[in-house]
Amino acid sequence: MMPEVQGPDDESFGDFYANWLKQQEEHLRELRAALGDGSNIQEPELKNLVQKVLAHYEEYYTAKDGAAQQDVLKVVQSSWKTPLENAFMFIGGWRPTMVCQLAYAQAGQQIEAELAEFLSGIETPSMVSLSSKQLSMTSDLQQLTQKCEEDFEHRMAVLQQGLVDQPLLSLSQGHWDHHPQMPHPPTLSLAQAGEHQRAEEEAGGNDHETEMESAMDDKVKALKDLVTDADAMRLKTLKDMLHILNLVQSAQYLVAAGQIQIAIRHLGVKQNGIHHSDEHDTEA
């Protein structure tokens, strides 16, 4: 088995992520409690909690960058996430523009609730209270982020299309000449593997193998840079959104973002368990 990528404290990244999610749930409970019904908000406490949650996101992206430096392919595949989560990822994470879309969606969702509160004489500040200046700034942020996403998509397309372009095309043809059949390493003993490698070297097959690995390494390095840039953009966009919002709006926004993340996680775990159960029933 290939070694797992490590977290910041030398634990597996999967263990780090599971613990990070537990802490995230605790932060959300604290934020919800501090917000209460909006009638007795203690701003100093709320500010500290918002900063704590933001620092928690920064911790995740710092750890994820460390994991990407170890093995970006495992980070992109994210074995510590469920198939449901992975199915909707954008270059190893969520689309940066979702930051703005969530703000708009949350504001729209609360219109009916605020209308009912208004009619009953209750008033609580929320995302629906976005000023015209805030809406304009959010629109500008969305447009800027969209351009960055398009750049990321272009870079990914170049990497993907490069798999059928030079030099990989020529190298793959040379590789095929020396490997007309797919190898099955597990069936070879160490002695047989050594003899197989020596025979390849005498035939010049190893040169093609080395050149192809080198060409692929260049693409993996470019992918690593892309994932790093995309994660940096995700975090920057979140910070920019919180800068647009006031304190109470920021807290409510972080609660909504965290709840979506955890709800999708729980649903993915549930579905994954159902699928595994179905597989076992079929095998039986």
Short mmCIF file of C-alpha atoms in Angstrom, two decimals:
data_model
loop_
_atom_site.label_atom_id
_atom_site.label_comp_id
_atom_site.label_asym_id
_atom_site.label_seq_id
_atom_site.Cartn_x
_atom_site.Cartn_y
_atom_site.Cartn_z
CA MET A 1 0.00 0.00 0.00
CA MET A 2 1.12 3.54 -0.73
CA PRO A 3 1.78 5.58 2.44
CA GLU A 4 -0.90 8.04 3.50
CA VAL A 5 -0.24 11.76 3.43
CA GLN A 6 0.41 13.17 6.88
CA GLY A 7 -1.29 15.90 8.86
CA PRO A 8 0.56 18.67 10.72
CA ASP A 9 1.21 16.49 13.80
CA ASP A 10 2.35 13.41 11.83
CA GLU A 11 -1.07 11.81 12.08
CA SER A 12 -2.75 10.64 8.88
CA PHE A 13 -4.47 13.48 7.07
CA GLY A 14 -7.71 11.53 7.34
CA ASP A 15 -7.43 11.60 11.14
CA PHE A 16 -6.55 15.29 11.05
CA TYR A 17 -9.61 16.05 8.90
CA ALA A 18 -11.97 14.02 11.11
CA ASN A 19 -10.74 15.92 14.18
CA TRP A 20 -10.95 19.21 12.30
CA LEU A 21 -14.61 18.56 11.49
CA LYS A 22 -15.39 17.78 15.14
CA GLN A 23 -13.86 21.10 16.15
CA GLN A 24 -15.83 22.79 13.38
CA GLU A 25 -19.09 21.45 14.78
CA GLU A 26 -18.14 22.75 18.23
CA HIS A 27 -17.37 26.20 16.80
CA LEU A 28 -20.77 26.26 15.09
CA ARG A 29 -22.54 25.43 18.34
CA GLU A 30 -20.68 28.29 20.03
CA LEU A 31 -21.60 30.72 17.24
CA ARG A 32 -25.27 29.71 17.32
CA ALA A 33 -25.36 30.14 21.09
CA ALA A 34 -23.71 33.56 20.88
CA LEU A 35 -26.19 34.71 18.22
CA GLY A 36 -29.18 33.41 20.17
CA ASP A 37 -32.39 35.09 19.08
CA GLY A 38 -30.54 38.33 18.30
CA SER A 39 -31.82 40.18 21.33
CA ASN A 40 -28.76 39.98 23.57
CA ILE A 41 -25.67 39.67 21.38
CA GLN A 42 -22.34 40.28 23.10
CA GLU A 43 -20.19 41.74 20.32
CA PRO A 44 -16.75 41.10 21.90
CA GLU A 45 -17.58 37.43 22.40
CA LEU A 46 -19.04 37.13 18.90
CA LYS A 47 -15.99 38.80 17.36
CA ASN A 48 -13.67 36.33 19.10
CA LEU A 49 -15.75 33.40 17.86
CA VAL A 50 -15.75 34.67 14.25
CA GLN A 51 -11.97 35.05 14.40
CA LYS A 52 -11.67 31.57 15.88
CA VAL A 53 -13.66 30.01 13.04
CA LEU A 54 -11.63 31.90 10.43
CA ALA A 55 -8.40 30.74 12.08
CA HIS A 56 -9.81 27.20 11.96
CA TYR A 57 -10.20 27.47 8.18
CA GLU A 58 -6.67 28.83 7.91
CA GLU A 59 -5.41 25.84 9.89
CA TYR A 60 -7.12 23.47 7.45
CA TYR A 61 -5.65 25.09 4.35
CA THR A 62 -2.18 25.21 5.87
CA ALA A 63 -2.41 21.49 6.64
CA LYS A 64 -3.87 20.72 3.23
CA ASP A 65 -1.02 22.57 1.50
CA GLY A 66 1.44 20.47 3.49
CA ALA A 67 -0.36 17.33 2.35
CA ALA A 68 -0.31 18.53 -1.28
CA GLN A 69 3.45 18.98 -1.08
CA GLN A 70 3.69 15.33 -0.06
CA ASP A 71 1.34 13.91 -2.70
CA VAL A 72 -1.00 16.21 -4.62
CA LEU A 73 -2.73 13.29 -6.36
CA LYS A 74 -3.99 11.95 -3.04
CA VAL A 75 -5.13 15.42 -2.04
CA VAL A 76 -7.10 15.85 -5.27
CA GLN A 77 -8.70 12.42 -4.79
CA SER A 78 -9.28 13.17 -1.08
CA SER A 79 -9.75 9.64 0.24
CA TRP A 80 -10.70 11.17 3.61
CA LYS A 81 -13.85 12.57 2.01
CA THR A 82 -16.92 10.64 0.91
CA PRO A 83 -17.69 9.93 -2.77
CA LEU A 84 -20.58 12.41 -2.53
CA GLU A 85 -18.24 15.20 -1.39
CA ASN A 86 -15.61 14.34 -3.99
CA ALA A 87 -18.15 14.23 -6.82
CA PHE A 88 -18.81 17.97 -6.55
CA MET A 89 -15.29 19.22 -5.91
CA PHE A 90 -13.54 21.83 -8.03
CA ILE A 91 -9.77 21.23 -8.23
CA GLY A 92 -9.67 19.60 -4.81
CA GLY A 93 -12.24 21.78 -3.02
CA TRP A 94 -15.32 23.95 -3.33
CA ARG A 95 -15.73 26.56 -6.06
CA PRO A 96 -14.57 29.96 -4.76
CA THR A 97 -17.65 31.67 -6.26
CA MET A 98 -19.82 29.61 -3.92
CA VAL A 99 -18.79 32.11 -1.23
CA CYS A 100 -20.82 34.83 -2.96
CA GLN A 101 -23.62 32.50 -4.01
CA LEU A 102 -24.11 31.44 -0.40
CA ALA A 103 -24.46 35.08 0.71
CA TYR A 104 -27.16 35.69 -1.90
CA ALA A 105 -28.93 32.41 -1.13
CA GLN A 106 -28.88 33.01 2.61
CA ALA A 107 -30.31 36.50 2.20
CA GLY A 108 -33.12 35.22 0.00
CA GLN A 109 -33.92 32.36 2.36
CA GLN A 110 -34.37 34.73 5.29
CA ILE A 111 -36.76 37.14 3.59
CA GLU A 112 -39.85 35.16 4.56
CA ALA A 113 -38.60 34.59 8.10
CA GLU A 114 -37.85 38.30 8.56
CA LEU A 115 -41.25 39.27 7.22
CA ALA A 116 -42.89 37.09 9.85
CA GLU A 117 -40.65 38.59 12.54
CA PHE A 118 -41.48 42.11 11.38
CA LEU A 119 -45.20 41.43 11.54
CA SER A 120 -44.81 40.12 15.06
CA GLY A 121 -42.76 43.12 16.16
CA ILE A 122 -39.40 41.32 16.36
CA GLU A 123 -36.35 42.67 14.55
CA THR A 124 -33.03 40.81 14.19
CA PRO A 125 -30.19 41.84 11.85
CA SER A 126 -29.37 39.20 9.24
CA MET A 127 -28.12 38.60 5.72
CA VAL A 128 -31.30 40.11 4.32
CA SER A 129 -30.13 43.45 5.75
CA LEU A 130 -27.36 43.73 3.14
CA SER A 131 -26.97 47.37 2.15
CA SER A 132 -26.69 48.54 -1.43
CA LYS A 133 -22.96 49.05 -0.86
CA GLN A 134 -22.61 45.50 0.44
CA LEU A 135 -24.51 44.12 -2.55
CA SER A 136 -22.28 46.07 -4.93
CA MET A 137 -19.12 44.84 -3.20
CA THR A 138 -20.40 41.26 -3.24
CA SER A 139 -21.12 41.55 -6.98
CA ASP A 140 -17.60 42.88 -7.61
CA LEU A 141 -16.12 40.04 -5.57
CA GLN A 142 -18.16 37.49 -7.50
CA GLN A 143 -17.00 38.84 -10.86
CA LEU A 144 -13.35 38.88 -9.80
CA THR A 145 -13.59 35.37 -8.39
CA GLN A 146 -15.34 34.12 -11.53
CA LYS A 147 -12.40 35.32 -13.64
CA CYS A 148 -9.99 33.44 -11.38
CA GLU A 149 -12.11 30.30 -11.66
CA GLU A 150 -12.01 30.56 -15.44
CA ASP A 151 -8.23 30.84 -15.29
CA PHE A 152 -8.06 27.73 -13.09
CA GLU A 153 -10.33 25.84 -15.50
CA HIS A 154 -8.12 26.85 -18.43
CA ARG A 155 -5.00 25.67 -16.62
CA MET A 156 -6.65 22.34 -15.81
CA ALA A 157 -7.79 21.93 -19.42
CA VAL A 158 -4.22 22.54 -20.63
CA LEU A 159 -2.95 19.83 -18.27
CA GLN A 160 -5.63 17.35 -19.32
CA GLN A 161 -5.26 17.99 -23.04
CA GLY A 162 -1.49 17.73 -22.70
CA LEU A 163 -1.85 14.03 -21.95
CA VAL A 164 -2.51 13.38 -25.65
CA ASP A 165 0.05 15.89 -26.94
CA GLN A 166 3.84 15.87 -27.30
CA PRO A 167 6.04 14.71 -25.70
CA LEU A 168 3.76 12.17 -24.00
CA LEU A 169 2.36 10.93 -27.31
CA SER A 170 5.75 9.91 -28.66
CA LEU A 171 6.93 8.59 -25.31
CA SER A 172 3.81 6.46 -24.89
CA GLN A 173 4.40 4.89 -28.31
CA GLY A 174 7.95 4.03 -27.29
CA HIS A 175 6.66 2.70 -23.98
CA TRP A 176 4.17 0.47 -25.83
CA ASP A 177 6.93 -1.01 -28.00
CA HIS A 178 8.65 -2.30 -24.87
CA HIS A 179 5.44 -3.05 -22.91
CA PRO A 180 2.95 -4.60 -25.34
CA GLN A 181 1.00 -5.99 -22.38
CA MET A 182 0.04 -4.43 -19.07
CA PRO A 183 2.53 -5.55 -16.39
CA HIS A 184 1.37 -7.41 -13.28
CA PRO A 185 4.00 -6.59 -10.63
CA PRO A 186 2.33 -8.57 -7.81
CA THR A 187 2.88 -11.82 -9.72
CA LEU A 188 6.66 -11.33 -9.97
CA SER A 189 9.12 -12.43 -7.31
CA LEU A 190 11.91 -10.01 -6.39
CA ALA A 191 14.38 -12.04 -8.46
CA GLN A 192 12.04 -12.10 -11.44
CA ALA A 193 11.43 -8.37 -11.11
CA GLY A 194 15.18 -7.76 -11.11
CA GLU A 195 15.65 -9.89 -14.23
CA HIS A 196 12.72 -8.10 -15.88
CA GLN A 197 14.26 -4.70 -15.14
CA ARG A 198 17.70 -5.73 -16.45
CA ALA A 199 16.13 -7.04 -19.65
CA GLU A 200 14.30 -3.73 -20.11
CA GLU A 201 17.48 -1.76 -19.59
CA GLU A 202 19.34 -3.84 -22.19
CA ALA A 203 16.50 -3.27 -24.66
CA GLY A 204 16.42 0.45 -23.98
CA GLY A 205 12.94 0.26 -22.48
CA ASN A 206 13.96 1.99 -19.29
CA ASP A 207 14.89 5.14 -21.20
CA HIS A 208 11.31 5.52 -22.39
CA GLU A 209 10.02 4.76 -18.90
CA THR A 210 12.26 7.41 -17.34
CA GLU A 211 11.41 10.03 -19.93
CA MET A 212 7.70 9.38 -19.57
CA GLU A 213 7.90 9.59 -15.79
CA SER A 214 9.81 12.87 -16.10
CA ALA A 215 7.20 14.31 -18.47
CA MET A 216 4.39 13.22 -16.14
CA ASP A 217 6.23 14.64 -13.12
CA ASP A 218 6.14 18.05 -14.81
CA LYS A 219 2.35 17.80 -15.13
CA VAL A 220 1.94 16.66 -11.53
CA LYS A 221 4.03 19.64 -10.38
CA ALA A 222 1.81 21.96 -12.43
CA LEU A 223 -1.24 20.31 -10.83
CA LYS A 224 0.25 20.90 -7.38
CA ASP A 225 0.69 24.59 -8.19
CA LEU A 226 -2.89 24.73 -9.45
CA VAL A 227 -4.33 23.16 -6.30
CA THR A 228 -2.25 25.53 -4.14
CA ASP A 229 -3.51 28.56 -6.08
CA ALA A 230 -7.13 27.35 -5.97
CA ASP A 231 -6.99 26.80 -2.20
CA ALA A 232 -5.42 30.21 -1.69
CA MET A 233 -8.26 31.72 -3.72
CA ARG A 234 -10.86 29.83 -1.67
CA LEU A 235 -9.51 31.22 1.58
CA LYS A 236 -9.00 34.73 0.19
CA THR A 237 -12.57 34.86 -1.14
CA LEU A 238 -13.95 33.78 2.23
CA LYS A 239 -11.94 36.50 4.00
CA ASP A 240 -13.06 39.10 1.47
CA MET A 241 -16.70 38.11 1.98
CA LEU A 242 -16.40 38.44 5.75
CA HIS A 243 -14.81 41.86 5.24
CA ILE A 244 -17.93 42.94 3.34
CA LEU A 245 -20.31 41.69 6.04
CA ASN A 246 -20.81 43.20 9.47
CA LEU A 247 -20.09 41.19 12.61
CA VAL A 248 -23.53 39.60 13.05
CA GLN A 249 -23.82 38.87 9.33
CA SER A 250 -20.36 37.27 9.38
CA ALA A 251 -21.34 34.99 12.26
CA GLN A 252 -24.59 33.98 10.57
CA TYR A 253 -22.74 33.41 7.31
CA LEU A 254 -20.14 31.14 8.94
CA VAL A 255 -22.91 29.16 10.64
CA ALA A 256 -24.67 28.62 7.31
CA ALA A 257 -21.43 27.64 5.53
CA GLY A 258 -20.46 25.20 8.25
CA GLN A 259 -23.91 23.65 8.44
CA ILE A 260 -23.91 22.97 4.69
CA GLN A 261 -20.47 21.38 4.83
CA ILE A 262 -21.33 19.14 7.77
CA ALA A 263 -24.77 18.19 6.40
CA ILE A 264 -23.26 17.08 3.07
CA ARG A 265 -20.58 15.19 4.98
CA HIS A 266 -23.14 13.31 7.07
CA LEU A 267 -25.26 12.51 4.03
CA GLY A 268 -22.18 11.25 2.18
CA VAL A 269 -21.21 9.00 5.10
CA LYS A 270 -24.75 7.65 5.24
CA GLN A 271 -24.88 6.93 1.50
CA ASN A 272 -21.44 5.38 1.56
CA GLY A 273 -22.55 3.05 4.34
CA ILE A 274 -25.66 2.05 2.37
CA HIS A 275 -23.57 1.30 -0.73
CA HIS A 276 -21.09 -0.80 1.24
CA SER A 277 -24.00 -2.72 2.76
CA ASP A 278 -25.45 -3.38 -0.70
CA GLU A 279 -22.06 -4.66 -1.92
CA HIS A 280 -21.78 -7.08 1.02
CA ASP A 281 -25.33 -8.33 0.38
CA THR A 282 -24.45 -8.96 -3.29
CA GLU A 283 -21.28 -10.83 -2.37
CA ALA A 284 -23.22 -12.96 0.12
#
